[in-house]
PDB file of C-alpha atoms in Angstrom:
ATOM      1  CA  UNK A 162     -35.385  61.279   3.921  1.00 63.00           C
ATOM      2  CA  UNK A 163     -35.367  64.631   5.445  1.00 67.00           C
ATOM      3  CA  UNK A 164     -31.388  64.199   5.472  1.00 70.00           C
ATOM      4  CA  UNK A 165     -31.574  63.600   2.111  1.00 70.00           C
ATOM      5  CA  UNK A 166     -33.327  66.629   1.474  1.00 58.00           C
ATOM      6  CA  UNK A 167     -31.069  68.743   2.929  1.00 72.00           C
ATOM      7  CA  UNK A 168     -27.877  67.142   1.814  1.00 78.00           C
ATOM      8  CA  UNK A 169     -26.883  65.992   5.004  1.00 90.00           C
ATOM      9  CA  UNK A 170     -25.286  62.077   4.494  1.00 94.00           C
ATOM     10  CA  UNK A 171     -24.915  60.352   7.636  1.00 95.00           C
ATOM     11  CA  UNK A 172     -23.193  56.750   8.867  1.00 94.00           C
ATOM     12  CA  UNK A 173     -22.934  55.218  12.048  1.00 94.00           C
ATOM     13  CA  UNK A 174     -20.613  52.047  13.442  1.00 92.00           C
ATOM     14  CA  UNK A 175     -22.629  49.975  16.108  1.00 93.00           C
ATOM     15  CA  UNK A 176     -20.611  47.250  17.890  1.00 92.00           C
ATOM     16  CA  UNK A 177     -22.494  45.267  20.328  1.00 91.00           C
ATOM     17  CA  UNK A 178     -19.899  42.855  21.404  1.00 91.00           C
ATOM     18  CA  UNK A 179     -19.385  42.636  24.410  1.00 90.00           C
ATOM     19  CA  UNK A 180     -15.885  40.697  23.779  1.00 91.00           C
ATOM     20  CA  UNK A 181     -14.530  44.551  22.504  1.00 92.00           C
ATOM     21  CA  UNK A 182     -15.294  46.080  26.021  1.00 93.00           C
ATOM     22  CA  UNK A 183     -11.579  47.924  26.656  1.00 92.00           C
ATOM     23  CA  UNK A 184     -10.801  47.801  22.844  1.00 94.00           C
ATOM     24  CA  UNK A 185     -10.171  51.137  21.502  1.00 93.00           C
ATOM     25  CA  UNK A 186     -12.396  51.651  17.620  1.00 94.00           C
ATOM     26  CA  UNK A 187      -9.470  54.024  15.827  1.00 94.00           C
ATOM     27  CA  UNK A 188     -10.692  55.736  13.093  1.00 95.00           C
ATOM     28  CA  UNK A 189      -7.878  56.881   9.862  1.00 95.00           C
ATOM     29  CA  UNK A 190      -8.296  57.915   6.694  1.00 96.00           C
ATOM     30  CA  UNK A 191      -6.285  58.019   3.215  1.00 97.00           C
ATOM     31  CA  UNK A 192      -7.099  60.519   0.732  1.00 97.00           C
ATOM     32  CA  UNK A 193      -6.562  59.742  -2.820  1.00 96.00           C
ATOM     33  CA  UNK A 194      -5.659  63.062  -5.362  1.00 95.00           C
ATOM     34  CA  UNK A 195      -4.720  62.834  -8.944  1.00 92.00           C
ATOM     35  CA  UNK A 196      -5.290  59.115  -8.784  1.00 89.00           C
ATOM     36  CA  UNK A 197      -2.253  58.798  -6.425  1.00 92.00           C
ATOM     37  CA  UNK A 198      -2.470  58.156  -2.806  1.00 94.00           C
ATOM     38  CA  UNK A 199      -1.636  61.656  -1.376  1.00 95.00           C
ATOM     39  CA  UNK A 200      -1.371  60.812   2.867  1.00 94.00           C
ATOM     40  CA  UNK A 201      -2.925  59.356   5.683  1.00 95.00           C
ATOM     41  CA  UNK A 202      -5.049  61.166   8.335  1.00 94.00           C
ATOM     42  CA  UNK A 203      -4.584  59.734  12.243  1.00 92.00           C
ATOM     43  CA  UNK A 204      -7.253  62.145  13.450  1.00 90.00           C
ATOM     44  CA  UNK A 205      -4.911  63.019  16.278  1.00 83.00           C
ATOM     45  CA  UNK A 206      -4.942  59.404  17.608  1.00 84.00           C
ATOM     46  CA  UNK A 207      -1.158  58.837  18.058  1.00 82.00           C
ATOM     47  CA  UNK A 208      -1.813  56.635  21.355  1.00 85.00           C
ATOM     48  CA  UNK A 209       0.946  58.483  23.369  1.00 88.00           C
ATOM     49  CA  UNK A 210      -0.169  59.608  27.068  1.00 90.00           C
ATOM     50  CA  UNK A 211      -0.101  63.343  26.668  1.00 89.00           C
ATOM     51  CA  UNK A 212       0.869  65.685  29.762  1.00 92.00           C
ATOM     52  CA  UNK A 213      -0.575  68.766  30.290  1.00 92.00           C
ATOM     53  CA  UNK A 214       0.442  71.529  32.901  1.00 94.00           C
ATOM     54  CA  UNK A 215      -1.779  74.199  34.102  1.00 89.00           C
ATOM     55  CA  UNK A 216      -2.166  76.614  37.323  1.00 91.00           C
ATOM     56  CA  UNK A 217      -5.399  76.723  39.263  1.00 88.00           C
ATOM     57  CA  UNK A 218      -4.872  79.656  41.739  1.00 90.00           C
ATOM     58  CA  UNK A 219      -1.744  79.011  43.342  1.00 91.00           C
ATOM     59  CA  UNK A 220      -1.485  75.362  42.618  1.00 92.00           C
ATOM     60  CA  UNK A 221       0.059  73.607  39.099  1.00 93.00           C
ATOM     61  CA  UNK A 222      -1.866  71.440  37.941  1.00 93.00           C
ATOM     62  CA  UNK A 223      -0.793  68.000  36.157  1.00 92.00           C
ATOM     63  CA  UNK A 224      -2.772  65.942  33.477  1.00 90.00           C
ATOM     64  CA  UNK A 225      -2.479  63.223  31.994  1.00 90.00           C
ATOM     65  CA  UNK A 226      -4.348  61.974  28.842  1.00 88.00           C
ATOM     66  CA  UNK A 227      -3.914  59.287  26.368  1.00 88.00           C
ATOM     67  CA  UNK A 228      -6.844  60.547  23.313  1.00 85.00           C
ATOM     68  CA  UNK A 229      -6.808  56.977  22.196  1.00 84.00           C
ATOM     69  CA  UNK A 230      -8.173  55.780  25.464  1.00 88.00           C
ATOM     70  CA  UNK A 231     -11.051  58.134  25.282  1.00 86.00           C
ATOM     71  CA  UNK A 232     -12.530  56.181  22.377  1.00 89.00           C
ATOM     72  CA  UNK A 233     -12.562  52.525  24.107  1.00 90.00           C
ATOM     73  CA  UNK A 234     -15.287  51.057  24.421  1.00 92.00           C
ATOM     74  CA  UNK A 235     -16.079  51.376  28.108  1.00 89.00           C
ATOM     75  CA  UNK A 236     -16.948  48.646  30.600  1.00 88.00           C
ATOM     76  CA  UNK A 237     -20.139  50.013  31.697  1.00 87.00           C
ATOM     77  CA  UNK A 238     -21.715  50.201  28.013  1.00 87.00           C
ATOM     78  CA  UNK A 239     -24.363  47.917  26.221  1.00 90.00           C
ATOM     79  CA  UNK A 240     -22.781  49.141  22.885  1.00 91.00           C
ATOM     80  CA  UNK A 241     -20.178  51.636  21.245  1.00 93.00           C
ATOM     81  CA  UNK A 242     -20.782  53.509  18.265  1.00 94.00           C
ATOM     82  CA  UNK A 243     -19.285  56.208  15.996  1.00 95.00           C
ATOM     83  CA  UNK A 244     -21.868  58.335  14.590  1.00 96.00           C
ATOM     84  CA  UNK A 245     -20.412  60.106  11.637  1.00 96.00           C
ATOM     85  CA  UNK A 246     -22.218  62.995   9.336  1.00 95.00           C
ATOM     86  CA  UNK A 247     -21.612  65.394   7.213  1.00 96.00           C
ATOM     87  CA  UNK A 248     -23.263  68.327   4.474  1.00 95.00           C
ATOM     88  CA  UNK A 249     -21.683  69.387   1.423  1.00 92.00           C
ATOM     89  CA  UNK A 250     -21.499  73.168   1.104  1.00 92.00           C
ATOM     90  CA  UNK A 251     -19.871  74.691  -1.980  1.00 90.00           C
ATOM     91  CA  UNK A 252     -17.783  71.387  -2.345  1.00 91.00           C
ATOM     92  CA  UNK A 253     -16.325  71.406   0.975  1.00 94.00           C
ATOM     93  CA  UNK A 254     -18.294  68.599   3.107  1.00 95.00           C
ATOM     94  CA  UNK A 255     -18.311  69.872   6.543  1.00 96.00           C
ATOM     95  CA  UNK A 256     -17.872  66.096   8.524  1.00 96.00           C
ATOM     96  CA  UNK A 257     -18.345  65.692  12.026  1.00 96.00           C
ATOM     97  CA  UNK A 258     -17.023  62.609  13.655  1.00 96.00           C
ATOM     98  CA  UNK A 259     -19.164  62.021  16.795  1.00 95.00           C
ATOM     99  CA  UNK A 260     -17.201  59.189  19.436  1.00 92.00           C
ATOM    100  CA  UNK A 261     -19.132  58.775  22.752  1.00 88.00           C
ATOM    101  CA  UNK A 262     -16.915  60.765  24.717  1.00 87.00           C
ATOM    102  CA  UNK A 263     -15.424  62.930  21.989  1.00 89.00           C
ATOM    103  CA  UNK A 264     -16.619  64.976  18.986  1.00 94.00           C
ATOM    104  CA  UNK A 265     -14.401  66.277  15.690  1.00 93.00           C
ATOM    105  CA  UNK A 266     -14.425  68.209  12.727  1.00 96.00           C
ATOM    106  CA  UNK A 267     -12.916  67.497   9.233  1.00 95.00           C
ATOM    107  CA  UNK A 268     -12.974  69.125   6.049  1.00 96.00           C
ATOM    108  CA  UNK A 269     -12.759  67.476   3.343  1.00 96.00           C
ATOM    109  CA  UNK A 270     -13.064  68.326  -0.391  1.00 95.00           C
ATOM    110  CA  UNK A 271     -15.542  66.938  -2.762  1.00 90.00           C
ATOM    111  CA  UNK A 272     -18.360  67.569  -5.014  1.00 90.00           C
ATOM    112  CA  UNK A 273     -22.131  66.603  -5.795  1.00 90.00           C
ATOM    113  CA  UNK A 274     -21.827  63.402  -6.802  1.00 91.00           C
ATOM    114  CA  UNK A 275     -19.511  62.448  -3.622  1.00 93.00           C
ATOM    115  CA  UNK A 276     -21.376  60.285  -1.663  1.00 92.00           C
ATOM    116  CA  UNK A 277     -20.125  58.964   2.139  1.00 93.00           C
ATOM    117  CA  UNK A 278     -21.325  55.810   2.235  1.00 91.00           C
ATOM    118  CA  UNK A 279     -20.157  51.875   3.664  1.00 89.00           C
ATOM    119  CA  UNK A 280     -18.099  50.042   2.243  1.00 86.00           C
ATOM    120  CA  UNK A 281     -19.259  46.081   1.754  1.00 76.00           C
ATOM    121  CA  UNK A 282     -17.295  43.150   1.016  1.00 67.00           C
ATOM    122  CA  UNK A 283     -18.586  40.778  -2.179  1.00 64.00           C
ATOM    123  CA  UNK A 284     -20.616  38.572   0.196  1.00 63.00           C
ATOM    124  CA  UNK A 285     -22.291  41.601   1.908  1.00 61.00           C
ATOM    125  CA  UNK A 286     -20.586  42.227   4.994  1.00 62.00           C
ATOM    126  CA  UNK A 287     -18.073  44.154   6.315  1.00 65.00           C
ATOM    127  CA  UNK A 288     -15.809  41.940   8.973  1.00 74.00           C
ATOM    128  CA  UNK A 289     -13.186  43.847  11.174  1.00 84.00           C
ATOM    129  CA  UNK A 290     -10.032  41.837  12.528  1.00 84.00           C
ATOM    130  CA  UNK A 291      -8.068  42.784  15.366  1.00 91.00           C
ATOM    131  CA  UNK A 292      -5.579  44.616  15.064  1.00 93.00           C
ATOM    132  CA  UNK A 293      -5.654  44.698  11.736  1.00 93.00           C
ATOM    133  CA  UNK A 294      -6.428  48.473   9.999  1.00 93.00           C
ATOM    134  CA  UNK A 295      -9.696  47.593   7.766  1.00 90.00           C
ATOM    135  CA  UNK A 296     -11.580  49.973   5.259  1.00 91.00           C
ATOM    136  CA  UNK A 297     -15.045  50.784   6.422  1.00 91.00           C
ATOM    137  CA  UNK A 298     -16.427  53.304   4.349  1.00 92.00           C
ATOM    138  CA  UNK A 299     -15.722  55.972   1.716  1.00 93.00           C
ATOM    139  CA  UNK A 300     -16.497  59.423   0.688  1.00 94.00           C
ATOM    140  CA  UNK A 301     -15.834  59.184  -2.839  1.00 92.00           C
ATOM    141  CA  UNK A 302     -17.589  60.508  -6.964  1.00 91.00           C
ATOM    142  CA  UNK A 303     -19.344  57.458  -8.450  1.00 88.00           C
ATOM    143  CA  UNK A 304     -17.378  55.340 -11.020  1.00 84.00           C
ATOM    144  CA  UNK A 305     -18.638  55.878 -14.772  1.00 82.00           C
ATOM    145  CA  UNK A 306     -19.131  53.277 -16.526  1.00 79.00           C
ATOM    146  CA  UNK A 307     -19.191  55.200 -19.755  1.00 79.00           C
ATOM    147  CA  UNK A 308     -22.835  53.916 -20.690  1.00 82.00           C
ATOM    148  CA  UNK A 309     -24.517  57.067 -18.958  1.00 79.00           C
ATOM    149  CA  UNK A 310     -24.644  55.017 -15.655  1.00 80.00           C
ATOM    150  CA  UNK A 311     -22.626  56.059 -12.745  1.00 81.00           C
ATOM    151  CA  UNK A 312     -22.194  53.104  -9.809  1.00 81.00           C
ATOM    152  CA  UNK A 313     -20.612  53.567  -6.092  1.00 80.00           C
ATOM    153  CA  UNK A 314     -21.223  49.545  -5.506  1.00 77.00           C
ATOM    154  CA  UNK A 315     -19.112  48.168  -8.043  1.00 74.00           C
ATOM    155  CA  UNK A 316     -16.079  49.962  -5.731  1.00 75.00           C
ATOM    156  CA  UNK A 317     -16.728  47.276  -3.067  1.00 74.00           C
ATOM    157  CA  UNK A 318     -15.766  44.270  -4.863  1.00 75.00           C
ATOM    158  CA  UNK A 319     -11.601  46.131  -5.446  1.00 81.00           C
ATOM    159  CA  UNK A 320      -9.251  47.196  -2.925  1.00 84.00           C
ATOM    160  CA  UNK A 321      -9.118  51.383  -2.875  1.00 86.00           C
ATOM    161  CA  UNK A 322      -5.559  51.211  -3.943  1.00 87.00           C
ATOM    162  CA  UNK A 323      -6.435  50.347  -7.378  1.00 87.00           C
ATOM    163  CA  UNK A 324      -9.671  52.412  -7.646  1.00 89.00           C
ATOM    164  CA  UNK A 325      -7.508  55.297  -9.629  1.00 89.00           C
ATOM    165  CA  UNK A 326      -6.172  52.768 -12.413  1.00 88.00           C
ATOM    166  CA  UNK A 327      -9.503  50.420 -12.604  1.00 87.00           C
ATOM    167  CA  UNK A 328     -12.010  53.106 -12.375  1.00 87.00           C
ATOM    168  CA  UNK A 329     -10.694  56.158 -13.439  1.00 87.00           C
ATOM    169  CA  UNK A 330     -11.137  57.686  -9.860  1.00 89.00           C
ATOM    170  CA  UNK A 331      -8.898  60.724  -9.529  1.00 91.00           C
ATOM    171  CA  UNK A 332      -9.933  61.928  -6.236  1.00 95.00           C
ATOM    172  CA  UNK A 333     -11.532  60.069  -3.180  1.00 95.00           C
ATOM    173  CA  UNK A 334     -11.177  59.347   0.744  1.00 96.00           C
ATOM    174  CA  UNK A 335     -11.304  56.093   2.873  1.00 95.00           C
ATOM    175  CA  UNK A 336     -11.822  55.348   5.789  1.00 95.00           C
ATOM    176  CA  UNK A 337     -10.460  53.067   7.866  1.00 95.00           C
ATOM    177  CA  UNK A 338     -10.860  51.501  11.258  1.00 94.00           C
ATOM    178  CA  UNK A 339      -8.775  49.945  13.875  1.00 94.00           C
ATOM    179  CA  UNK A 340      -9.931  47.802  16.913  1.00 94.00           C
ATOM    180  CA  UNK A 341      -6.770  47.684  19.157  1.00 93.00           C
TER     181      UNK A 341
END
């Protein structure tokens, strides 16, 4: 509640199977403008082993880093999660993307009614496959119904591709996640 209060929205993904130990949780996202999809966001996860070169007194220096690796879920953990949370400020929500061994920014425009929030399937779950890029939650204006009411739910039950034609959504985000 105190979250609530001030308007501070916050998700987290918990995996506790130990069958994903080694797979790396790769978080995307789409963003949707004008009712059209307008790109796709890799948050700098482009899986390539990155070299960097750098002098420590007399001596180079060589290092080597793949970012995708750094967001595996390690051996040596009971679970992996991705905490993510944000606050709206003058519609700009400030999100921070919180990995175990890595933290991010984004920016991301939106309004009062945007709401970051799960995404559920009609039977009220959410299964990930393998391999297989999956939307997992949204940061997105309710959809008017035209009666006065205003429902996020009723976005569950469609694919976000048709969001903009079905519910009149002109702007939106989703997320999406990856276990390779």
């Amino acid at each position: 509640m105190a979250n609530e209060l001030n308007g501070i929205q916050m998700l987290a993904i918990v995996c506790n199977d130990t069958n994903m130990k080694g797979k790396r949780f790769l978080l995307t996202y789409d963003e949707y403008k004008d009712g059209k999809f307008s790109y796709t966001d890799d948050l700098g996860f482009d899986c390539v082993d990155q070299k960097y070169t750098f002098v420590v007194e007399n001596d180079t220096m060589i290092y080597y880093i793949n970012y995708c690796d750094e967001v595996a879920y390690s051996d040596v953990s009971k679970e992996y999660s991705i905490r993510i949370g944000g606050k709206l400020e003058n519609d700009t929500f400030n999100m921070r993307i919180n990995y175990q061994s890595m933290k991010m920014m984004k920016v991301l425009d939106g309004g009062a009614q945007y709401l970051l929030r799960e995404l559920k399937h009609k039977d009220g779950g959410n299964p990930i496959a393998i391999g297989k890029r999956t939307p997992i939650f949204t940061y997105s204006p309710p959809y008017d119904t035209g009666s006065g009411l205003n429902h996020y739910c009723i976005l569950n039950h469609e694919p976000p591709e048709i969001w903009s034609e079905k519910y009149n959504l002109e702007h939106f985000y989703v997320f999406y996640l990856e276990i390779k």
